[in-house]
Each structure stands twice: as structure tokens, then as C-alpha cells.
Coordinates of C-alpha atoms and ligand atoms in Angstrom, one line a residue:
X28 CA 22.8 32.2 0.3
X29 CA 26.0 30.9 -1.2
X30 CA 25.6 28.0 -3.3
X31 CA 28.0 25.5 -1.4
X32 CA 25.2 26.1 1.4
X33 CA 22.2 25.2 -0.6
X34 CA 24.5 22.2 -1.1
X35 CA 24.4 21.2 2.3
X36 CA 21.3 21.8 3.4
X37 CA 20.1 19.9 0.8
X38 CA 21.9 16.7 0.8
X39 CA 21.2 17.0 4.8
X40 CA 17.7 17.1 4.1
X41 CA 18.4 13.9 2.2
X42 CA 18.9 11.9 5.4
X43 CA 16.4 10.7 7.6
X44 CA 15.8 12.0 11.0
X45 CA 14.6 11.8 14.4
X46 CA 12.0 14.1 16.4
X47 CA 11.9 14.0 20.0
X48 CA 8.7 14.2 21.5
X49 CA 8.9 14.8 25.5
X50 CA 8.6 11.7 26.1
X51 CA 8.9 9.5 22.9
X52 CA 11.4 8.9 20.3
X53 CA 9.8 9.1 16.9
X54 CA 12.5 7.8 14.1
X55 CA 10.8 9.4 10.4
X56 CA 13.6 7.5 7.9
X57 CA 12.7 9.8 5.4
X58 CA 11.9 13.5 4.7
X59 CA 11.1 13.2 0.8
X60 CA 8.9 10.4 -0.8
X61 CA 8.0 9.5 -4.1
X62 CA 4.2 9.1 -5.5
X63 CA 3.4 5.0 -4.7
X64 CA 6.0 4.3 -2.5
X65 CA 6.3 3.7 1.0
X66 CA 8.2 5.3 4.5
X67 CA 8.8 3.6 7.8
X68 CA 8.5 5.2 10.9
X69 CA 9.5 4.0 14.5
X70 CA 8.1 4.9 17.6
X71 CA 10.1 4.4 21.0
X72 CA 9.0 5.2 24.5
X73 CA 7.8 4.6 28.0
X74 CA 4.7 3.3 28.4
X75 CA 2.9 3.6 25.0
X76 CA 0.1 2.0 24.7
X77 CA -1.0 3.1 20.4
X78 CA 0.2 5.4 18.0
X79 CA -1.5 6.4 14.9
X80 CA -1.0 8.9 12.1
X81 CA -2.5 10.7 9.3
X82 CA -0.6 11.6 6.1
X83 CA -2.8 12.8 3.0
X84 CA -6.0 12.1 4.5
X85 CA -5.4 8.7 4.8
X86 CA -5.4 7.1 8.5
X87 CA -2.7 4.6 9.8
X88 CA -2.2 2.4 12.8
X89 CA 1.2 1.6 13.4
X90 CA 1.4 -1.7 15.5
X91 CA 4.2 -2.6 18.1
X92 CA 7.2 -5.5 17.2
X93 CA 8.5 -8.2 19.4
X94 CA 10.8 -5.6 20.3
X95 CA 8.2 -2.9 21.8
X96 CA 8.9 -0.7 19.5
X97 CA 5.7 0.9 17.3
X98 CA 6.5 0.5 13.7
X99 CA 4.7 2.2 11.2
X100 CA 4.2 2.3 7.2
X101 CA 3.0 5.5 5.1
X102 CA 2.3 5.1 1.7
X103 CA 2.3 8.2 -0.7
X104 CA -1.1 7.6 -3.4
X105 CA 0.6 7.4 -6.7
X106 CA -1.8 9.7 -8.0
X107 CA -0.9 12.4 -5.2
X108 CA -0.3 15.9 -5.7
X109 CA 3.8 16.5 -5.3
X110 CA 4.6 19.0 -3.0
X111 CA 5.3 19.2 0.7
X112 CA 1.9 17.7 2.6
X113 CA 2.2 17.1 6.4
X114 CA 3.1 13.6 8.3
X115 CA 0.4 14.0 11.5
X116 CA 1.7 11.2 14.4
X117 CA -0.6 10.8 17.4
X118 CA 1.1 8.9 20.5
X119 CA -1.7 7.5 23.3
X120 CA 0.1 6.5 26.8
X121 CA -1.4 4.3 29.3
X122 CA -2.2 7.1 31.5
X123 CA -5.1 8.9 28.9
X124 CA -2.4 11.4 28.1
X125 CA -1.6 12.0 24.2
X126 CA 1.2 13.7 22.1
X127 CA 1.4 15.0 19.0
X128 CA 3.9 15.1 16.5
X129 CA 3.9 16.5 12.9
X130 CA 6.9 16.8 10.1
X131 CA 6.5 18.3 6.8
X132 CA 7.0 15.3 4.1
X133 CA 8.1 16.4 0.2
X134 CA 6.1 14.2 -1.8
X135 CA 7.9 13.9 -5.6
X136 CA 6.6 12.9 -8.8
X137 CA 7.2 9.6 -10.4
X138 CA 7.0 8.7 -13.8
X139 CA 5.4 5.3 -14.0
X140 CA 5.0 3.4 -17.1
X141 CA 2.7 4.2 -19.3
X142 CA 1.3 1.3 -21.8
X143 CA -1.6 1.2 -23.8
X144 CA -4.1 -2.0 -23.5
X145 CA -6.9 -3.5 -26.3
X146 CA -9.5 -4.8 -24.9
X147 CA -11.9 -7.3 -27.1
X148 CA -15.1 -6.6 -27.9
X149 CA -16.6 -8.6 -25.1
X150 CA -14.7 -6.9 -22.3
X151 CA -15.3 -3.3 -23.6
X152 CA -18.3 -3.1 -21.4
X153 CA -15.8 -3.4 -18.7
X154 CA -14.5 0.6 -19.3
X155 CA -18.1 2.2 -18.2
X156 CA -17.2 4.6 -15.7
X157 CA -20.3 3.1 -13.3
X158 CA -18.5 -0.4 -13.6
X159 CA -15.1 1.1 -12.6
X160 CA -16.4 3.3 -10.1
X161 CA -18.5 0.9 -8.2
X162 CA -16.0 -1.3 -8.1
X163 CA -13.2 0.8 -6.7
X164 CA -15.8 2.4 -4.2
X165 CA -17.0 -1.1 -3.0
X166 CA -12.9 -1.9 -2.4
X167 CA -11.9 1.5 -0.9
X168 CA -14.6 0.5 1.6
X169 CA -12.8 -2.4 2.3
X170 CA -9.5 -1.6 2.6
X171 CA -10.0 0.9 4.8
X172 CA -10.6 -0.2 8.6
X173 CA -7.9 -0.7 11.0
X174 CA -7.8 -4.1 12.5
X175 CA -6.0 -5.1 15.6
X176 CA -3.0 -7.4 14.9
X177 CA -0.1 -7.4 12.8
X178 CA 1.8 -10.8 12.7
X179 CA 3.3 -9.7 9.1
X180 CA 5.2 -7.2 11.1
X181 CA 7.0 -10.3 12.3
X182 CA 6.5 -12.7 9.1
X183 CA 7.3 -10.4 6.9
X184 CA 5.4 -11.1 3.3
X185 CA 5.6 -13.9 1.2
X186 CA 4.7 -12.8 -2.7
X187 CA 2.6 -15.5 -4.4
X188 CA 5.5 -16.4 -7.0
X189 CA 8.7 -15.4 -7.4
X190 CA 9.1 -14.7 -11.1
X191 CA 9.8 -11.5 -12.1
X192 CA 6.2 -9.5 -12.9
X193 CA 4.4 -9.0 -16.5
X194 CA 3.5 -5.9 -15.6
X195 CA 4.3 -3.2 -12.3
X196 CA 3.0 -1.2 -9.6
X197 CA 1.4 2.3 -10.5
X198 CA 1.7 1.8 -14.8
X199 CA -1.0 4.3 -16.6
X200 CA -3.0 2.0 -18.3
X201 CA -5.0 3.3 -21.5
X202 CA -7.6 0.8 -23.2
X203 CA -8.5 1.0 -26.5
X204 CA -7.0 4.6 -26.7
X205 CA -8.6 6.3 -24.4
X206 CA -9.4 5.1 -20.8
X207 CA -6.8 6.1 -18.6
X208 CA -6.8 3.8 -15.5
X209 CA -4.0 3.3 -13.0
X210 CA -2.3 -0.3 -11.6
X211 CA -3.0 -1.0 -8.6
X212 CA -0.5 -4.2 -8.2
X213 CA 1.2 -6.3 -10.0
X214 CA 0.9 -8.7 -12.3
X215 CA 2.8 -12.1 -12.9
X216 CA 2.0 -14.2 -16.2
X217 CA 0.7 -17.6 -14.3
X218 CA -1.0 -20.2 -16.6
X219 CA -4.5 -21.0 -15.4
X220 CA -5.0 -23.6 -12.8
X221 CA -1.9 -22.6 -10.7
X222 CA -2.6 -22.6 -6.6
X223 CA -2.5 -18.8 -5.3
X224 CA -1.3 -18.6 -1.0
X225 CA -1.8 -16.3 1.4
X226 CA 0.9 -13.6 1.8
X227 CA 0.6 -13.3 5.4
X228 CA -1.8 -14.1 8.2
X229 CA -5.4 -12.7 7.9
X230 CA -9.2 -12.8 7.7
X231 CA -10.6 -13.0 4.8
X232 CA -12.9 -9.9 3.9
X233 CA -13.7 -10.1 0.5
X234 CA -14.6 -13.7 -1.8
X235 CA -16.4 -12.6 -4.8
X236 CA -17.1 -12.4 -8.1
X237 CA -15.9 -8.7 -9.3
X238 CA -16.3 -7.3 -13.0
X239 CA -12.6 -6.3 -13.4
X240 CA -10.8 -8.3 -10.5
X241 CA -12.9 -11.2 -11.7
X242 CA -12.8 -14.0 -9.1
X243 CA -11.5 -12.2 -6.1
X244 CA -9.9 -12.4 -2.4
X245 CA -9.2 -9.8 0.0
X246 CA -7.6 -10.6 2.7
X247 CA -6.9 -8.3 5.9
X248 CA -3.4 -8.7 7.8
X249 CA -4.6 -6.1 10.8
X250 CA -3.2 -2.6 11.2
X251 CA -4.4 -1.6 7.8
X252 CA -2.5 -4.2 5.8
X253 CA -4.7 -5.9 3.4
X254 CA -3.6 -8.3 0.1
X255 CA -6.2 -9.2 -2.9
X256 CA -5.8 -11.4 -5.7
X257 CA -7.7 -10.9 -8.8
X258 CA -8.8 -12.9 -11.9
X259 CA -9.0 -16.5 -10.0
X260 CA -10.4 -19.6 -11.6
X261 CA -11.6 -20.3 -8.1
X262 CA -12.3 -19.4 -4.6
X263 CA -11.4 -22.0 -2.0
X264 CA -12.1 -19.2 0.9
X265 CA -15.2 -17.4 2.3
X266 CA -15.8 -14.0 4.3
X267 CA -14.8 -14.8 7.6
X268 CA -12.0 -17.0 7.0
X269 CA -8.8 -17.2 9.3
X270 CA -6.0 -18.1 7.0
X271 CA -2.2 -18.4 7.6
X272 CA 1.1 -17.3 5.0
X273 CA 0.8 -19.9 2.5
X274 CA -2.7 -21.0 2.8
X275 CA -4.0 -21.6 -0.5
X276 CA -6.8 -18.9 -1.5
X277 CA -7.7 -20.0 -4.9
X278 CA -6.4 -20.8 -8.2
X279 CA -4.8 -18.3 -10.9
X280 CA -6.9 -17.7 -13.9
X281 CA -8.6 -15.2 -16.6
X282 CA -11.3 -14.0 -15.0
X283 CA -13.2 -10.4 -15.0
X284 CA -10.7 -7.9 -17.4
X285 CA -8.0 -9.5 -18.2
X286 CA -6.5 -10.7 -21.6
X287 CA -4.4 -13.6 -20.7
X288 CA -4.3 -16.1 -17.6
X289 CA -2.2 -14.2 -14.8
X290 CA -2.2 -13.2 -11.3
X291 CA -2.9 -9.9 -10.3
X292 CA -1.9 -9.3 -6.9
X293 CA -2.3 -5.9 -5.0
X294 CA -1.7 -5.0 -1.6
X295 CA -3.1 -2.0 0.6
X296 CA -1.3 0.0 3.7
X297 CA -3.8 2.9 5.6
X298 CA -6.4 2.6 2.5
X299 CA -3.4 3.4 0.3
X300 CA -2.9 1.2 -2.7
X301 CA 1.2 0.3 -2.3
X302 CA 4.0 -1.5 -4.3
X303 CA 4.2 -5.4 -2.9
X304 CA 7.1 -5.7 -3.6
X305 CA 8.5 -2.3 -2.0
X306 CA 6.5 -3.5 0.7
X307 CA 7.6 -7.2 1.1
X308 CA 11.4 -5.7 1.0
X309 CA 10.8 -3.0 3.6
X310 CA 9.5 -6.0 5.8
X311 CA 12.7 -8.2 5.2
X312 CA 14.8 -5.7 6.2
Ligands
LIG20 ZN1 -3.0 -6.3 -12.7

């Protein structure tokens, strides 16, 4: 192959594009992604009823817009292996019929920040592999079912403060030298005592005590958008809570491990920890 034609085809593969299915429209604005971030997909059509997908065995539920149109977010792990992996989207009609739709989706590396961390002596207990393990396990749990509703598709979300964050989505983390351990959100320096709102409508799922998120909510959007904020001073939800954008949750603090009052807030799309803020721009777009 010449080279001008490598050219092309690459820079075409650049641009996003859309597969036809016989009887639905499926927009894929992307054909490359980046570990930890995000793609939006659209699907249009007669008479769909739901339309999920599957992209590195992680499930998604893509909920419909005022519009009727079936909008959808994938997010790529950040620890994910690059490479090409495939993008799985399965359309349901009202009539029990289904279609099936699959693109092939480069995933490329990132290089995230790397920093190192010193914990005190009193939180060093906090980088046992049980403690870490039980922890994430107890909140993959969580993070993973698909709930019905998405009124964040409309609302859009509203980050807890707007000051720029201490520390990013994704950073390699090693404490005290050795323990490698990835960000899951971000962080914003907050002094302690500062009232912490709800990104978006939700339930609360999760109000407890945790030994590295500290005093902790999850909350669940529906469709498999979730939000948590970590190292509270104090609760002021429980399980089962309904709460609307900007309903206060709790307080900031310095709870569970964490060296200095801040906020650490994380959000999570198909049981895939994602950037917020990559996320609450996609969503004002
Ligand atoms: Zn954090």
C-alpha cells in the first residue's frame, strides 16, 4: 500500500461513524478510545422499546432522551488492556424481535499521573490487601446493577464544587513506596465542615462507614450511573433515600485514608469507574 493511502484510511478511521442496522440507526462517535475515558452512542429507530450493550465485559443500559432517541455511555477501565476489543449493542423492539450490532473499538493507552503518597503510621493498616480488596469488592457489587431511570440524561451533572481538583481521575498512586493503587475520582481540597450535594437525582445505595472512603455515600442515578463521595464528616442520608441535584448528602471531611480534609468524588457508568468531569462535559454537550 502507498503511504498517502495509509494516510487516509487512517485519519478516516479518526472520525466517528454510523452503522445501519435494518431497522435502526446506531450513531458510534468514536472508533478509538483511550483507557478511563468515555464514548457516546445514539440509538434511533421505530419502535424501540431498550437497547443495551456490552463492551469489555462490562454491561450498559442506554436510556432514551426527551427526544426518543436511546443514548448511551461506554467507559473504557483505565486499567484495560489496549488493543482492539469489541463494542456488542443489543436493540429490543416492541414486537419481541431483537437486533444486534457489533463494531470493533481500539482501545489506547493513557499515561496517567503517577505520584507517590506517605501515609502515617496510623493509616498504614489501611494498605492490607484484605482491607483494599474487601472494599473494592463490596463497591463493585454496588455499582453494578442497572436501574430504570435516567433524569441526568436530561439534568446533566452538577460537580460538588467548581474549583479546579487536588488531584485527577486514573493517577497511579504508590504509598509509602510500594502500594500501587489506582484513582478512582477526583479529589478537591475542601476544608472540613463544607456541605457536599447531590450530582443528580438518585437513591441512595450506600451510607456507611468505609476504611478508605471513610464516611461514605453512593448514590444511584438509574441506567448504571452512580456518584460516591468519600471521607465525609457526616452522613445526613440513609439507604433508601430519594434525593434530587443539590440535595445535601453530607459534609466534607478527613475520614477513612486520607491525609488532609478534602472531597473525593467518584462517579461509575456500566460498573466502570469514569472521569466526572469527562462525564459532566459529555452531558452538557
Ligand atoms: Zn480521591
Amino acid at each position: 500500500m502507498k503511504k498517502w493511502m495509509f494516510l487516509i484510511f487512517s485519519l478516516a478511521s479518526l472520525f466517528s461513524g454510523t452503522v445501519q442496522a435494518s431497522d435502526a440507526q446506531v450513531e458510534i462517535g468514536f472508533r478509538r478510545l483511550a483507557q478511563g475515558n468515555i464514548g457516546m452512542i445514539t440509538v434511533v429507530g421505530e419502535d424501540i422499546v431498550k437497547v443495551r450493550a456490552a463492551f469489555l465485559d462490562n454491561q450498559y443500559l442506554f436510556p432514551p432522551n426527551d427526544d426518543g432517541e436511546f443514548v448511551g455511555f461506554i467507559g473504557v477501565p483505565m486499567a484495560s488492556e489496549p488493543g482492539f476489543h469489541r463494542l456488542s449493542i443489543l436493540i429490543f423492539y416492541n414486537d419481541g424481535s431483537q437486533e444486534y450490532v457489533w463494531e470493533n473499538i481500539q482501545v489506547l493507552r493513557t499515561r496517567f499521573l503517577r505520584t507517590s503518597i506517605s501515609l502515617p503510621a496510623d493509616l498504614k493498616g489501611l494498605l492490607d490487601e484484605d482491607v483494599i480488596y474487601e472494599e473494592l469488592a463490596l463497591l463493585d457489587a454496588k455499582i453494578k446493577p442497572l436501574s430504570d431511570g435516567a433524569n441526568w440524561l436530561q439534568t446533566g451533572l452538577v460537580p460538588p464544587f467548581t474549583k479546579i481538583p487536588s488531584d485527577s481521575f486514573g493517577t497511579i498512586r504508590f504509598f509509602n513506596g510500594d502500594i500501587m493503587q489506582r484513582h478512582t475520582g477526583i479529589d478537591y481540597s475542601i476544608s472540613v465542615g463544607t456541605p457536599v450535594a447531590a450530582a443528580a437525582d438518585g437513591v441512595v445505595v450506600l451510607s456507611q462507614s468505609l476504611p478508605i472512603r471513610g464516611e461514605y455515600v453512593l448514590v444511584d442515578h438509574g441506567s448504571g450511573l452512580y456518584s460516591g463521595y468519600a471521607h465525609l464528616s457526616e452522613r445526613l442520608v440513609e439507604v433508601g433515600d430519594m434525593v434530587q441535584a443539590g440535595d445535601v448528602l453530607g459534609s466534607t471531611g478527613n475520614t477513612g485514608r486520607s491525609t488532609g480534609p478534602h472531597l473525593h468524588w467518584e462517579t461509575a457508568l456500566g460498573g466502570v469507574w469514569v472521569n466526572p468531569l469527562e462525564l459532566t462535559a459529555l452531558l452538557a454537550r
